[in-house]
PDB file of C-alpha atoms in Angstrom:
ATOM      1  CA  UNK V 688     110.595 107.911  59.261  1.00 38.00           C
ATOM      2  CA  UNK V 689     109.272 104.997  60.583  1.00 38.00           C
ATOM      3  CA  UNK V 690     105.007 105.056  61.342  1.00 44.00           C
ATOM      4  CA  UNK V 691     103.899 106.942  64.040  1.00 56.00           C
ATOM      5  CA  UNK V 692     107.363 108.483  65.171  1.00 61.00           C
ATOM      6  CA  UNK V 693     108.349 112.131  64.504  1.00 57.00           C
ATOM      7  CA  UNK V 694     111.398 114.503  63.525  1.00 57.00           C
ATOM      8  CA  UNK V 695     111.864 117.590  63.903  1.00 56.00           C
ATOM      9  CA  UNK V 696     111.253 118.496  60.937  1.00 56.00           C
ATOM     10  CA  UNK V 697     107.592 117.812  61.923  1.00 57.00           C
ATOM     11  CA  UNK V 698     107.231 120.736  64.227  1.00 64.00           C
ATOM     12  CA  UNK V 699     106.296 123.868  63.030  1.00 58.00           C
ATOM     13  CA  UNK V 700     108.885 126.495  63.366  1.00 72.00           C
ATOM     14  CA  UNK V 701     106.336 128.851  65.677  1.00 79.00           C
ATOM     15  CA  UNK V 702     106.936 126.159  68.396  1.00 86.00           C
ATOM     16  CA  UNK V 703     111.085 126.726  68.380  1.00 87.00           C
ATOM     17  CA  UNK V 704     109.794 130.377  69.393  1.00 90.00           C
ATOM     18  CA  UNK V 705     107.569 129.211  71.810  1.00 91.00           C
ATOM     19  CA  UNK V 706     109.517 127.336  73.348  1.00 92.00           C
ATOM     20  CA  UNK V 707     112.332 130.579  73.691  1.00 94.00           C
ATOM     21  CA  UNK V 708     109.658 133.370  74.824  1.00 95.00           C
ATOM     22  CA  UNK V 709     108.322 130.937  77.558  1.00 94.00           C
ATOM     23  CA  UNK V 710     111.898 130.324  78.585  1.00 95.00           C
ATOM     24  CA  UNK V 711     112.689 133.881  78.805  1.00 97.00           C
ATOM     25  CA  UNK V 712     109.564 134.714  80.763  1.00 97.00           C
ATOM     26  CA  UNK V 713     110.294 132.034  83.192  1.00 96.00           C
ATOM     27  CA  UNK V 714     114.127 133.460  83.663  1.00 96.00           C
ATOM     28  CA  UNK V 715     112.423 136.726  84.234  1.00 97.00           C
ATOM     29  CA  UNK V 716     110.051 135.711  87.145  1.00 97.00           C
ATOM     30  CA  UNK V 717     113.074 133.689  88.521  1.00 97.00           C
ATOM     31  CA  UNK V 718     115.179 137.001  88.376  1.00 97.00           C
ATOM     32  CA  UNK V 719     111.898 138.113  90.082  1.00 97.00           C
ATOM     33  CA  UNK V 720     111.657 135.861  92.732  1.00 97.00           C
ATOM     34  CA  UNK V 721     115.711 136.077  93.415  1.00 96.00           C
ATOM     35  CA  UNK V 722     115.321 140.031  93.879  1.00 96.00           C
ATOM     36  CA  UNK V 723     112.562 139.349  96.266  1.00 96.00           C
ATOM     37  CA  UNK V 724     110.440 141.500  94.439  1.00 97.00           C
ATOM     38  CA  UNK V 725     107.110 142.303  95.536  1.00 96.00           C
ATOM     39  CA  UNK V 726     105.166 141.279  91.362  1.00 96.00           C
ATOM     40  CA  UNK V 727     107.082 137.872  91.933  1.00 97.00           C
ATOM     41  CA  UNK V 728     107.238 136.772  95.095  1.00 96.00           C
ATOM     42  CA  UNK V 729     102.766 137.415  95.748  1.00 95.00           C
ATOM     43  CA  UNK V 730     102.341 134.237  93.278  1.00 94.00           C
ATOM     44  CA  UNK V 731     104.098 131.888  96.259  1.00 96.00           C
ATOM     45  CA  UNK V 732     100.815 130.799  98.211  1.00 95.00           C
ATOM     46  CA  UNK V 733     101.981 132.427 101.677  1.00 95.00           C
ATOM     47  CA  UNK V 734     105.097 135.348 102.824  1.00 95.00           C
ATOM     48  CA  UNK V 735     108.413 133.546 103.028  1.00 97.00           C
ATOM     49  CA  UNK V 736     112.108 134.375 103.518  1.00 95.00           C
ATOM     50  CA  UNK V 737     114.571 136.040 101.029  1.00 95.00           C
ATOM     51  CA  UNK V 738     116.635 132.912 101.053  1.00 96.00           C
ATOM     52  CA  UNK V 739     113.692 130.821 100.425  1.00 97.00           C
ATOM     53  CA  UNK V 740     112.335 133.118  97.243  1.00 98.00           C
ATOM     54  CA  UNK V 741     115.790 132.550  96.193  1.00 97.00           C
ATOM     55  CA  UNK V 742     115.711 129.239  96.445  1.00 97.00           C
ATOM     56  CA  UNK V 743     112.474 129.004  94.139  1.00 97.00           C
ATOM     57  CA  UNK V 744     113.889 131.597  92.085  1.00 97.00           C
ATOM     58  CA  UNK V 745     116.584 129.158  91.011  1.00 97.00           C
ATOM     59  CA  UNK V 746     114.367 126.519  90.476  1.00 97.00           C
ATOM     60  CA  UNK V 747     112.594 128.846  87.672  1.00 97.00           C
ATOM     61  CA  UNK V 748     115.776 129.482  85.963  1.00 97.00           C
ATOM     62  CA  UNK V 749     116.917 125.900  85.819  1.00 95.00           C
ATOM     63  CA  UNK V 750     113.293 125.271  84.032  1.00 94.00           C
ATOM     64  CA  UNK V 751     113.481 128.734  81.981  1.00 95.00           C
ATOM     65  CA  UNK V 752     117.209 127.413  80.604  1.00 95.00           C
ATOM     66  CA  UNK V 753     115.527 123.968  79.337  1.00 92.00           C
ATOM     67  CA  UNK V 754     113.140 126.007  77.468  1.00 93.00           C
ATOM     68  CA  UNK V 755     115.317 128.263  75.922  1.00 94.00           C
ATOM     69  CA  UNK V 756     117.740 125.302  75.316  1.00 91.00           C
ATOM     70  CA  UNK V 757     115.195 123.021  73.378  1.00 90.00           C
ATOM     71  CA  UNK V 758     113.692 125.936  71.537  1.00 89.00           C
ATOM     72  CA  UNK V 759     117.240 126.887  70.142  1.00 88.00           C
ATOM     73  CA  UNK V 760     117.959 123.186  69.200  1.00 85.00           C
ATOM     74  CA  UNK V 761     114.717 121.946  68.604  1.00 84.00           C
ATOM     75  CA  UNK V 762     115.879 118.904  70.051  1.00 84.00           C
ATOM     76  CA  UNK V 763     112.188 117.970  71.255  1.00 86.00           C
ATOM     77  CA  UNK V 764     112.352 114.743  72.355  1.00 85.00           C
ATOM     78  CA  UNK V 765     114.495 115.897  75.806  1.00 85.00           C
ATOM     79  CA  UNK V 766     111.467 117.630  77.208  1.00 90.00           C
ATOM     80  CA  UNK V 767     110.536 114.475  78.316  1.00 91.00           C
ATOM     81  CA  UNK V 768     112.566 114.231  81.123  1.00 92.00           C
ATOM     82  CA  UNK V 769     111.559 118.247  82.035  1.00 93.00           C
ATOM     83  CA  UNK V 770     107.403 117.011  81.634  1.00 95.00           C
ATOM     84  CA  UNK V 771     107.952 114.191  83.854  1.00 96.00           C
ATOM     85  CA  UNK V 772     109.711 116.659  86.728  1.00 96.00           C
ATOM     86  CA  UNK V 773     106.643 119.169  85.931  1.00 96.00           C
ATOM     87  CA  UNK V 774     104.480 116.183  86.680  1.00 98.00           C
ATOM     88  CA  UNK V 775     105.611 115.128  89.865  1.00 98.00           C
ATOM     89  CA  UNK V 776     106.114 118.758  91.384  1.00 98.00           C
ATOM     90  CA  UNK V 777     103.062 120.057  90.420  1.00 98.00           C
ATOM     91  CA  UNK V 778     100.968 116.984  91.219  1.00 98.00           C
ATOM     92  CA  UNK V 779     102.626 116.746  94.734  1.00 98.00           C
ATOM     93  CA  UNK V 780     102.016 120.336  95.349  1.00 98.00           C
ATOM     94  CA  UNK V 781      98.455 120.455  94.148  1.00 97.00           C
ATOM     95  CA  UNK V 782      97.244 117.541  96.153  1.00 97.00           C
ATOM     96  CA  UNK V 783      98.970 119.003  99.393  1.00 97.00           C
ATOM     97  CA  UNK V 784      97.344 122.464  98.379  1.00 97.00           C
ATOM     98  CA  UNK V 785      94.109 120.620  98.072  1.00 95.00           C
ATOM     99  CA  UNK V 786      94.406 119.401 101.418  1.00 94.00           C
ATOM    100  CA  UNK V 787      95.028 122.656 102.890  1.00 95.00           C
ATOM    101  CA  UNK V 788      92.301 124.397 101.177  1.00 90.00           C
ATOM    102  CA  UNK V 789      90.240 121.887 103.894  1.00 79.00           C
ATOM    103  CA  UNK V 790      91.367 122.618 106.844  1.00 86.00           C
ATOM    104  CA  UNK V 791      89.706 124.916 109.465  1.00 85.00           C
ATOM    105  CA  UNK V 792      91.676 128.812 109.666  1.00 81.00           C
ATOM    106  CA  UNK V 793      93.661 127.751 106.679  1.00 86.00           C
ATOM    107  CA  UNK V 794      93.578 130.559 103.239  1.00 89.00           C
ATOM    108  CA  UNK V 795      91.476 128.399 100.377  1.00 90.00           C
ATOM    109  CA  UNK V 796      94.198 127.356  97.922  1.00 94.00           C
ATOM    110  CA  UNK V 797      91.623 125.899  95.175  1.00 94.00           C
ATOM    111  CA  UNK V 798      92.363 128.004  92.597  1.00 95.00           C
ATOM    112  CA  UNK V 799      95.829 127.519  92.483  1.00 95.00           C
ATOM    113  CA  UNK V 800      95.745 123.697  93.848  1.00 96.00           C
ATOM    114  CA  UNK V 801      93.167 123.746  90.297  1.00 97.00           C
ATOM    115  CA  UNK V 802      96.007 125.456  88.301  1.00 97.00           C
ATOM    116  CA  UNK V 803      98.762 123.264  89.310  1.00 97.00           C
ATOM    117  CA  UNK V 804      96.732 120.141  88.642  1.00 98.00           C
ATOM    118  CA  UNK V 805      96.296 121.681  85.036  1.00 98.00           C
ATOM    119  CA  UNK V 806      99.947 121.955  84.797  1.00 97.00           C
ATOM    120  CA  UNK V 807     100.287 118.140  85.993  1.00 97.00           C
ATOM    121  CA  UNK V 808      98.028 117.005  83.023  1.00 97.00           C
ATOM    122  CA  UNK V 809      99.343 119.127  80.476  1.00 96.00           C
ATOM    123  CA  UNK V 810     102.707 117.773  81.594  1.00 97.00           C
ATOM    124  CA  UNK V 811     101.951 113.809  80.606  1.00 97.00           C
ATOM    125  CA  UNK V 812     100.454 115.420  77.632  1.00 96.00           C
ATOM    126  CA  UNK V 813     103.857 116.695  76.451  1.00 94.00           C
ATOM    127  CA  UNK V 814     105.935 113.495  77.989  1.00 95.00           C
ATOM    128  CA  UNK V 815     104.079 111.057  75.356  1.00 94.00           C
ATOM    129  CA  UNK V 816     103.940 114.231  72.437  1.00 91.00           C
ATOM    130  CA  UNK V 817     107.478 114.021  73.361  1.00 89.00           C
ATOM    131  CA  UNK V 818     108.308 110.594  73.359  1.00 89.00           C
ATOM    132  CA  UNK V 819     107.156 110.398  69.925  1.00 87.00           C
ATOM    133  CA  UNK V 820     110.498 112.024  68.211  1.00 82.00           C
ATOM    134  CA  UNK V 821     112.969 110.087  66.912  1.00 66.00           C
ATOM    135  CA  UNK V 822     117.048 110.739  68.089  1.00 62.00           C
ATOM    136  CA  UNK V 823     119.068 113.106  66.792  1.00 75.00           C
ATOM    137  CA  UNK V 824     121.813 113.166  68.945  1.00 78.00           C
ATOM    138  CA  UNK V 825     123.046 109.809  69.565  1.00 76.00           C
ATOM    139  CA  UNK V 826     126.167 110.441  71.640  1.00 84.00           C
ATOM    140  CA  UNK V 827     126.424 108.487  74.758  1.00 88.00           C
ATOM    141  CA  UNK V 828     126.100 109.918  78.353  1.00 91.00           C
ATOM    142  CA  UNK V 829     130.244 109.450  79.653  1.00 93.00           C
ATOM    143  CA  UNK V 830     130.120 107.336  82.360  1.00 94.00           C
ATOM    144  CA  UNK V 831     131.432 109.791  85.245  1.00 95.00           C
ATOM    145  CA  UNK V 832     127.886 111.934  84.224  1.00 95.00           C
ATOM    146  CA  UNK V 833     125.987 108.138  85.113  1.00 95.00           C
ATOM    147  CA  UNK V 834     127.538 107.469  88.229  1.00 96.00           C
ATOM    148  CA  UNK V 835     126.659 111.027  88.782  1.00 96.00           C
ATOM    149  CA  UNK V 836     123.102 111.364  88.427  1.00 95.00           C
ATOM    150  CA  UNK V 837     122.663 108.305  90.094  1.00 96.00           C
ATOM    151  CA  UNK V 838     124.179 109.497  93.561  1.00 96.00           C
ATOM    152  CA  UNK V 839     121.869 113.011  92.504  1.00 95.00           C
ATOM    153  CA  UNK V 840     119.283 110.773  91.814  1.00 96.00           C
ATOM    154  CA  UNK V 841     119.297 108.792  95.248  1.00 97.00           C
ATOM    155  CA  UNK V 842     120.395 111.982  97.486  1.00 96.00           C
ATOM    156  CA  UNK V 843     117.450 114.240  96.073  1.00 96.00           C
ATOM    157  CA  UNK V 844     115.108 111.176  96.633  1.00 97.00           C
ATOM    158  CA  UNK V 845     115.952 111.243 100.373  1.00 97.00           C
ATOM    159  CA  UNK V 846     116.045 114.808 100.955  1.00 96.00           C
ATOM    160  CA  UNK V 847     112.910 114.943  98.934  1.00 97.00           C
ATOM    161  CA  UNK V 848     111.344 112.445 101.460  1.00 98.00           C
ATOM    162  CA  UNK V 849     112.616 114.610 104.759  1.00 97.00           C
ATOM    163  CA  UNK V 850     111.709 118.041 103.741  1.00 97.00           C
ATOM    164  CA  UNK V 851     107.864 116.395 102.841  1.00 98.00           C
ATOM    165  CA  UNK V 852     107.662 115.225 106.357  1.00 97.00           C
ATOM    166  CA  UNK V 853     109.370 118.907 107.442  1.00 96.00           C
ATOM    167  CA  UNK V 854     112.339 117.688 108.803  1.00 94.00           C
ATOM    168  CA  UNK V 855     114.257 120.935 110.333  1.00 90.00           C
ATOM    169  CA  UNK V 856     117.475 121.230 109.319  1.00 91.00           C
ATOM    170  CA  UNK V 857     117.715 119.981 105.445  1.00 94.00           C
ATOM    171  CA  UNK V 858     118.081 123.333 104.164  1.00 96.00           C
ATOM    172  CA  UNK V 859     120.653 125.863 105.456  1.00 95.00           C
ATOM    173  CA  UNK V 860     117.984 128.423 107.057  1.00 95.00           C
ATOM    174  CA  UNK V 861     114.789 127.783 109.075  1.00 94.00           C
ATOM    175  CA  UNK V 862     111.636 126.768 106.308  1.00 96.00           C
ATOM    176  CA  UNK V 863     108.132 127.652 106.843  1.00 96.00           C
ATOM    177  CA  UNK V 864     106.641 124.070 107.141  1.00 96.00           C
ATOM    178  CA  UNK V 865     104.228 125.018 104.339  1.00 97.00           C
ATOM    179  CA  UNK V 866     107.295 125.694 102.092  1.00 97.00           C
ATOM    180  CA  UNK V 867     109.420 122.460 103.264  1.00 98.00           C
ATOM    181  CA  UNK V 868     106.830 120.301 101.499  1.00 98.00           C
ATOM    182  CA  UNK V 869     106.286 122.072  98.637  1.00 98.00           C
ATOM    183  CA  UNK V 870     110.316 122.321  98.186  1.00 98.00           C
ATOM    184  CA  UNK V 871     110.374 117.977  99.020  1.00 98.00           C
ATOM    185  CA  UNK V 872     108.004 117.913  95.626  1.00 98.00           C
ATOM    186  CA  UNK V 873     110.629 120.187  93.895  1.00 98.00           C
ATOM    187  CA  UNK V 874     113.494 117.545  94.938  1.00 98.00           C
ATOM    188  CA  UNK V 875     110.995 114.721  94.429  1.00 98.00           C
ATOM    189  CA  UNK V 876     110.444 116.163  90.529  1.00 97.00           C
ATOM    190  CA  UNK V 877     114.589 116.666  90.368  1.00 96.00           C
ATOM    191  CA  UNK V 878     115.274 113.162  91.564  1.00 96.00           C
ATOM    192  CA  UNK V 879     113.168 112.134  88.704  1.00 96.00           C
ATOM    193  CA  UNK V 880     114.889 114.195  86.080  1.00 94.00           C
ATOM    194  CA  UNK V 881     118.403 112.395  87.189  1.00 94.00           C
ATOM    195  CA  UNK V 882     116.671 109.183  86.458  1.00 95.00           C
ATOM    196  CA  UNK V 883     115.179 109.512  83.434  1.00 93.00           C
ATOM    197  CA  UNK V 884     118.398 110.450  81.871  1.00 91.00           C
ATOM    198  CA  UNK V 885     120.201 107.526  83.708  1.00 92.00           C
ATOM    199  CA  UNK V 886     117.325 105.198  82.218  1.00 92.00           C
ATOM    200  CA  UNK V 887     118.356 106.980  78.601  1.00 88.00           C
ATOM    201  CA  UNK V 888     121.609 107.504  78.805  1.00 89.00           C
ATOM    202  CA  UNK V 889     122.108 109.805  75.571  1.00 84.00           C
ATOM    203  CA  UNK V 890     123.754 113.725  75.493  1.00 86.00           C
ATOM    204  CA  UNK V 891     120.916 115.244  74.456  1.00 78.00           C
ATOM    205  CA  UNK V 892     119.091 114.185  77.712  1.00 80.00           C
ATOM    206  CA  UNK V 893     122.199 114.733  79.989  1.00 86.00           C
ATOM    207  CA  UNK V 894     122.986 117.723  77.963  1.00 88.00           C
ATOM    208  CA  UNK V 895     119.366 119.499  79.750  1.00 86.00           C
ATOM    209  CA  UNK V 896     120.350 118.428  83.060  1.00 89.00           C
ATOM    210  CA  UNK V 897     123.826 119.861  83.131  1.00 93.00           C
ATOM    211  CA  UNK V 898     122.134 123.329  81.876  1.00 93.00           C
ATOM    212  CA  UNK V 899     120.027 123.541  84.688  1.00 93.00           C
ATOM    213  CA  UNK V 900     122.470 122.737  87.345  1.00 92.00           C
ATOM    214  CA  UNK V 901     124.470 125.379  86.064  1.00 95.00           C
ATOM    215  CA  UNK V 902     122.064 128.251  86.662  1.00 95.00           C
ATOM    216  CA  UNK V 903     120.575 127.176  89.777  1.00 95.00           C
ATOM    217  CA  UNK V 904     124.481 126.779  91.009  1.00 95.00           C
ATOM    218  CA  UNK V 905     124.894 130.184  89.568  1.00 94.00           C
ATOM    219  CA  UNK V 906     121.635 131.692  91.491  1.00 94.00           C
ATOM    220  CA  UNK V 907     123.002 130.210  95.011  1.00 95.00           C
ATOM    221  CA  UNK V 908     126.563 129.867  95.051  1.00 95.00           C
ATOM    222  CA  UNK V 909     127.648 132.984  96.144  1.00 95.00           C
ATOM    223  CA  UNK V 910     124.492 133.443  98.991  1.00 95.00           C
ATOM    224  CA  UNK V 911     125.538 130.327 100.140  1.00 95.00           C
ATOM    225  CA  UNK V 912     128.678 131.359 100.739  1.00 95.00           C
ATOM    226  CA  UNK V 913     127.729 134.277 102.599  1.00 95.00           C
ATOM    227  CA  UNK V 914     125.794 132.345 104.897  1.00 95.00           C
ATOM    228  CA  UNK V 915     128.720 131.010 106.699  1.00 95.00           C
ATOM    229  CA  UNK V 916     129.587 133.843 109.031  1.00 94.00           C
ATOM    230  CA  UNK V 917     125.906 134.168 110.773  1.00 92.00           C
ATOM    231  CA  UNK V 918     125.020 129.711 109.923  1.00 93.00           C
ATOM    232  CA  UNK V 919     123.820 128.304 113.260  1.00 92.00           C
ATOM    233  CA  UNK V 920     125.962 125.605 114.266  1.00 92.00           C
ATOM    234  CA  UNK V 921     122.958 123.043 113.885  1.00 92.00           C
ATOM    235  CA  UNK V 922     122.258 123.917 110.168  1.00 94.00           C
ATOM    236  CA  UNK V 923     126.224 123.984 109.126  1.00 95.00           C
ATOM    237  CA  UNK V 924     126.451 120.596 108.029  1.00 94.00           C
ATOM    238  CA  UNK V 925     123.278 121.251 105.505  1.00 94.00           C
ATOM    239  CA  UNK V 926     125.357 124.045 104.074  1.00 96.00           C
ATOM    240  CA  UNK V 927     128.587 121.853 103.927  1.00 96.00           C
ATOM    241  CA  UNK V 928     126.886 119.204 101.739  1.00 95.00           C
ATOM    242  CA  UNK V 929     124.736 121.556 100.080  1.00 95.00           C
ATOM    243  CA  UNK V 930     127.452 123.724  98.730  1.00 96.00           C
ATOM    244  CA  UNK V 931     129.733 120.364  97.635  1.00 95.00           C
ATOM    245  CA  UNK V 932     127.256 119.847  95.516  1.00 95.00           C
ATOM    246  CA  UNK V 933     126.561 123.269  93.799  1.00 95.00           C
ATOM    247  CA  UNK V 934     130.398 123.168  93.376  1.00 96.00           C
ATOM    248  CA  UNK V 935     130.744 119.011  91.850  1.00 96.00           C
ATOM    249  CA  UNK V 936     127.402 119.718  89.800  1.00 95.00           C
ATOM    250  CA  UNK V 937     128.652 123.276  88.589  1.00 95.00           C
ATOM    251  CA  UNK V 938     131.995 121.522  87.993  1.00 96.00           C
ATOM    252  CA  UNK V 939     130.519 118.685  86.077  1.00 95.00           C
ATOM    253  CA  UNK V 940     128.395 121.268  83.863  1.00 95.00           C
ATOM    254  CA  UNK V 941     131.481 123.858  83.005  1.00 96.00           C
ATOM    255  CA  UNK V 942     133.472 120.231  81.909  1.00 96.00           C
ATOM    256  CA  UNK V 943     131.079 118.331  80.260  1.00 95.00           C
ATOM    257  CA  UNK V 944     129.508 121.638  78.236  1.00 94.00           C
ATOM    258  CA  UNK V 945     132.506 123.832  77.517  1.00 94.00           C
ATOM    259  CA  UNK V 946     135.789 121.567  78.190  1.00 94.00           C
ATOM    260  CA  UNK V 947     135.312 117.658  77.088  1.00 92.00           C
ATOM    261  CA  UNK V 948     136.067 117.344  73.415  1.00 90.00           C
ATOM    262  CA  UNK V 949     133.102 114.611  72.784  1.00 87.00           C
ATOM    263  CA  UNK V 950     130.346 117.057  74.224  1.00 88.00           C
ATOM    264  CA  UNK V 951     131.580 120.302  73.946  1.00 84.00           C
ATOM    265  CA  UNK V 952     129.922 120.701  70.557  1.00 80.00           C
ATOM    266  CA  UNK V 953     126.715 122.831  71.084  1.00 72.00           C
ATOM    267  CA  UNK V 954     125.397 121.470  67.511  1.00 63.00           C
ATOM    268  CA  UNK V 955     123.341 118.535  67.212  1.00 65.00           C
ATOM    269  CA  UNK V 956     125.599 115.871  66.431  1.00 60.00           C
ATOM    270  CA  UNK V 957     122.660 114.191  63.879  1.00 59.00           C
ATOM    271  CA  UNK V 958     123.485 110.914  62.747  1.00 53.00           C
ATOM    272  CA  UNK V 959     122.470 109.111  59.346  1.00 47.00           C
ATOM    273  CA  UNK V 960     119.400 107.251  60.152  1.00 44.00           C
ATOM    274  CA  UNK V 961     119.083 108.179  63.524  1.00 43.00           C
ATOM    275  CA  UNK V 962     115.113 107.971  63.585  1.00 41.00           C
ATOM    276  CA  UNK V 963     115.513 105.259  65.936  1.00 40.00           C
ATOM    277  CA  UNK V 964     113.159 105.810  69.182  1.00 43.00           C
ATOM    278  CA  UNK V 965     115.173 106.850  72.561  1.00 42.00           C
ATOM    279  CA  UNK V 966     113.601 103.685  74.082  1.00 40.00           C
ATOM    280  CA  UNK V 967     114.424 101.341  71.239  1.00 35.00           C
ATOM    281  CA  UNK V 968     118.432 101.799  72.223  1.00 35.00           C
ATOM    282  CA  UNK V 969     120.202 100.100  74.449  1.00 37.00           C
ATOM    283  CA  UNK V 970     123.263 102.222  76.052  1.00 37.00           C
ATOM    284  CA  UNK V 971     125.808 103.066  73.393  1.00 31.00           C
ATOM    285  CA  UNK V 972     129.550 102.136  74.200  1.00 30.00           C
ATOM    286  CA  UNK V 973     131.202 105.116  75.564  1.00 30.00           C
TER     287      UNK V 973
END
């Protein structure tokens, strides 16, 4: 192993288990938050809608199913691209907390503006703890999964950017302003994910990615759907885009993890000498 660098070999077994139990806990509070019940939903920082809870109960999933993911495969090195989306979400939403916390008739948000700023740091502690292990799945990313994430990448970015400055009609159901910009940092954090697996274009990073998308597809798909008999007319072109892409992005998962032949394979496909450093490769040939 060269100096410096780490396998996984280096990590303590306790961690794999860690890594599981905080998965499952986050899946529970996202089942939690997509019941609307009352234990789950009183963390959110002010009342919101069912389809809103939802919404952030999907997000939890697609984080809980990383966890549980890494843990099983102790494939440590792809929680970087998961600690850089931690970053940028909870940075975003602890400095706009912060600000609220100063504003005249407004609740004081401190504590948890504090909390989430923990979580930011703790975050780029875990991106360079992370960085430090070597490959052990060197499969490429397939090319349709690039062109993919990129187009993710971009269209997250810019709905990111509107529901921060609480544009109305980005989501398929009215949004407490509060909530839009708190949900822009959640797409912010996303758009981020996308490109840090486009920057290092190996499975095991897509491989995260593709997980996620699959639960929070599974969380809304079927809401969505329901929405289309009572949708105002000014809010059905939101639900139009946003259910193509639950249905590509669940589409692209079900292929790319249980179909293709080249990344179907849920074990580690560990090649000899592969303590190379993810940023030490250039993109494999596909």
């Amino acid at each position: 192993m060269v100096s410096g660098r780490l396998n996984a070999a280096d990590v303590p077994g306790l961690l794999r288990y860690v890594s599981i139990v905080a998965g499952v806990l986050a899946l529970l509070l996202s089942v939690g938050f997509g019941l609307n019940l009352p234990w789950a939903t009183a963390i959110w920082p002010w009342p919101d809608g069912r389809l809103s809870y939802l919404f952030i109960g999907s997000v939890l999933a697609a984080m809980a199913i990383d966890f549980i993911w890494v843990g099983l495969s102790g494939e440590w090195g792809a929680l970087a691209a998961g600690a850089v989306t931690a970053f940028i979400m909870a940075a975003g939403m602890a400095v706009y907390l912060f600000q609220l916390s100063g504003q005249p008739g407004r609740p004081n948000f401190t504590m948890l503006a504090v909390w989430l700023t923990v979580v930011a740091l703790s975050s780029v502690g875990v991106f360079f703890w992370s960085r430090r292990f070597a490959i052990r799945d060197r499969r490429p990313m397939p090319t349709l999964l690039k062109v993919s994430y990129a187009i993710f990448a971009v269209a997250l970015l810019l709905a990111a950017v509107a529901l921060i400055l609480q544009a109305p009609t980005i989501f398929p159901w009215p949004l407490n302003p509060d909530s839009s910009v708190l949900f822009g940092w959640v797409f912010m954090g996303d758009a981020a994910y996308f490109l840090y697996a486009l920057l290092n274009p190996r499975w095991h990073n897509a491989r995260a990615q593709l997980l996620s998308f699959l639960v929070y597809d599974l969380f809304l798909i079927l809401p969505f759907l329901q929405l289309f008999p009572t949708i105002n007319p000014d809010r059905l072109l939101s639900l139009v885009i946003y259910l193509a892409v639950i249905i590509y992005s669940g589409a692209l998962a079900v292929y790319y993890l249980f179909i293709n032949p080249r990344t179907s394979r849920w074990a580690v496909a560990e090649s000899p000498g592969s303590t190379t450093h993810e940023s030490d490769l250039g993109a494999l040939p596909e």
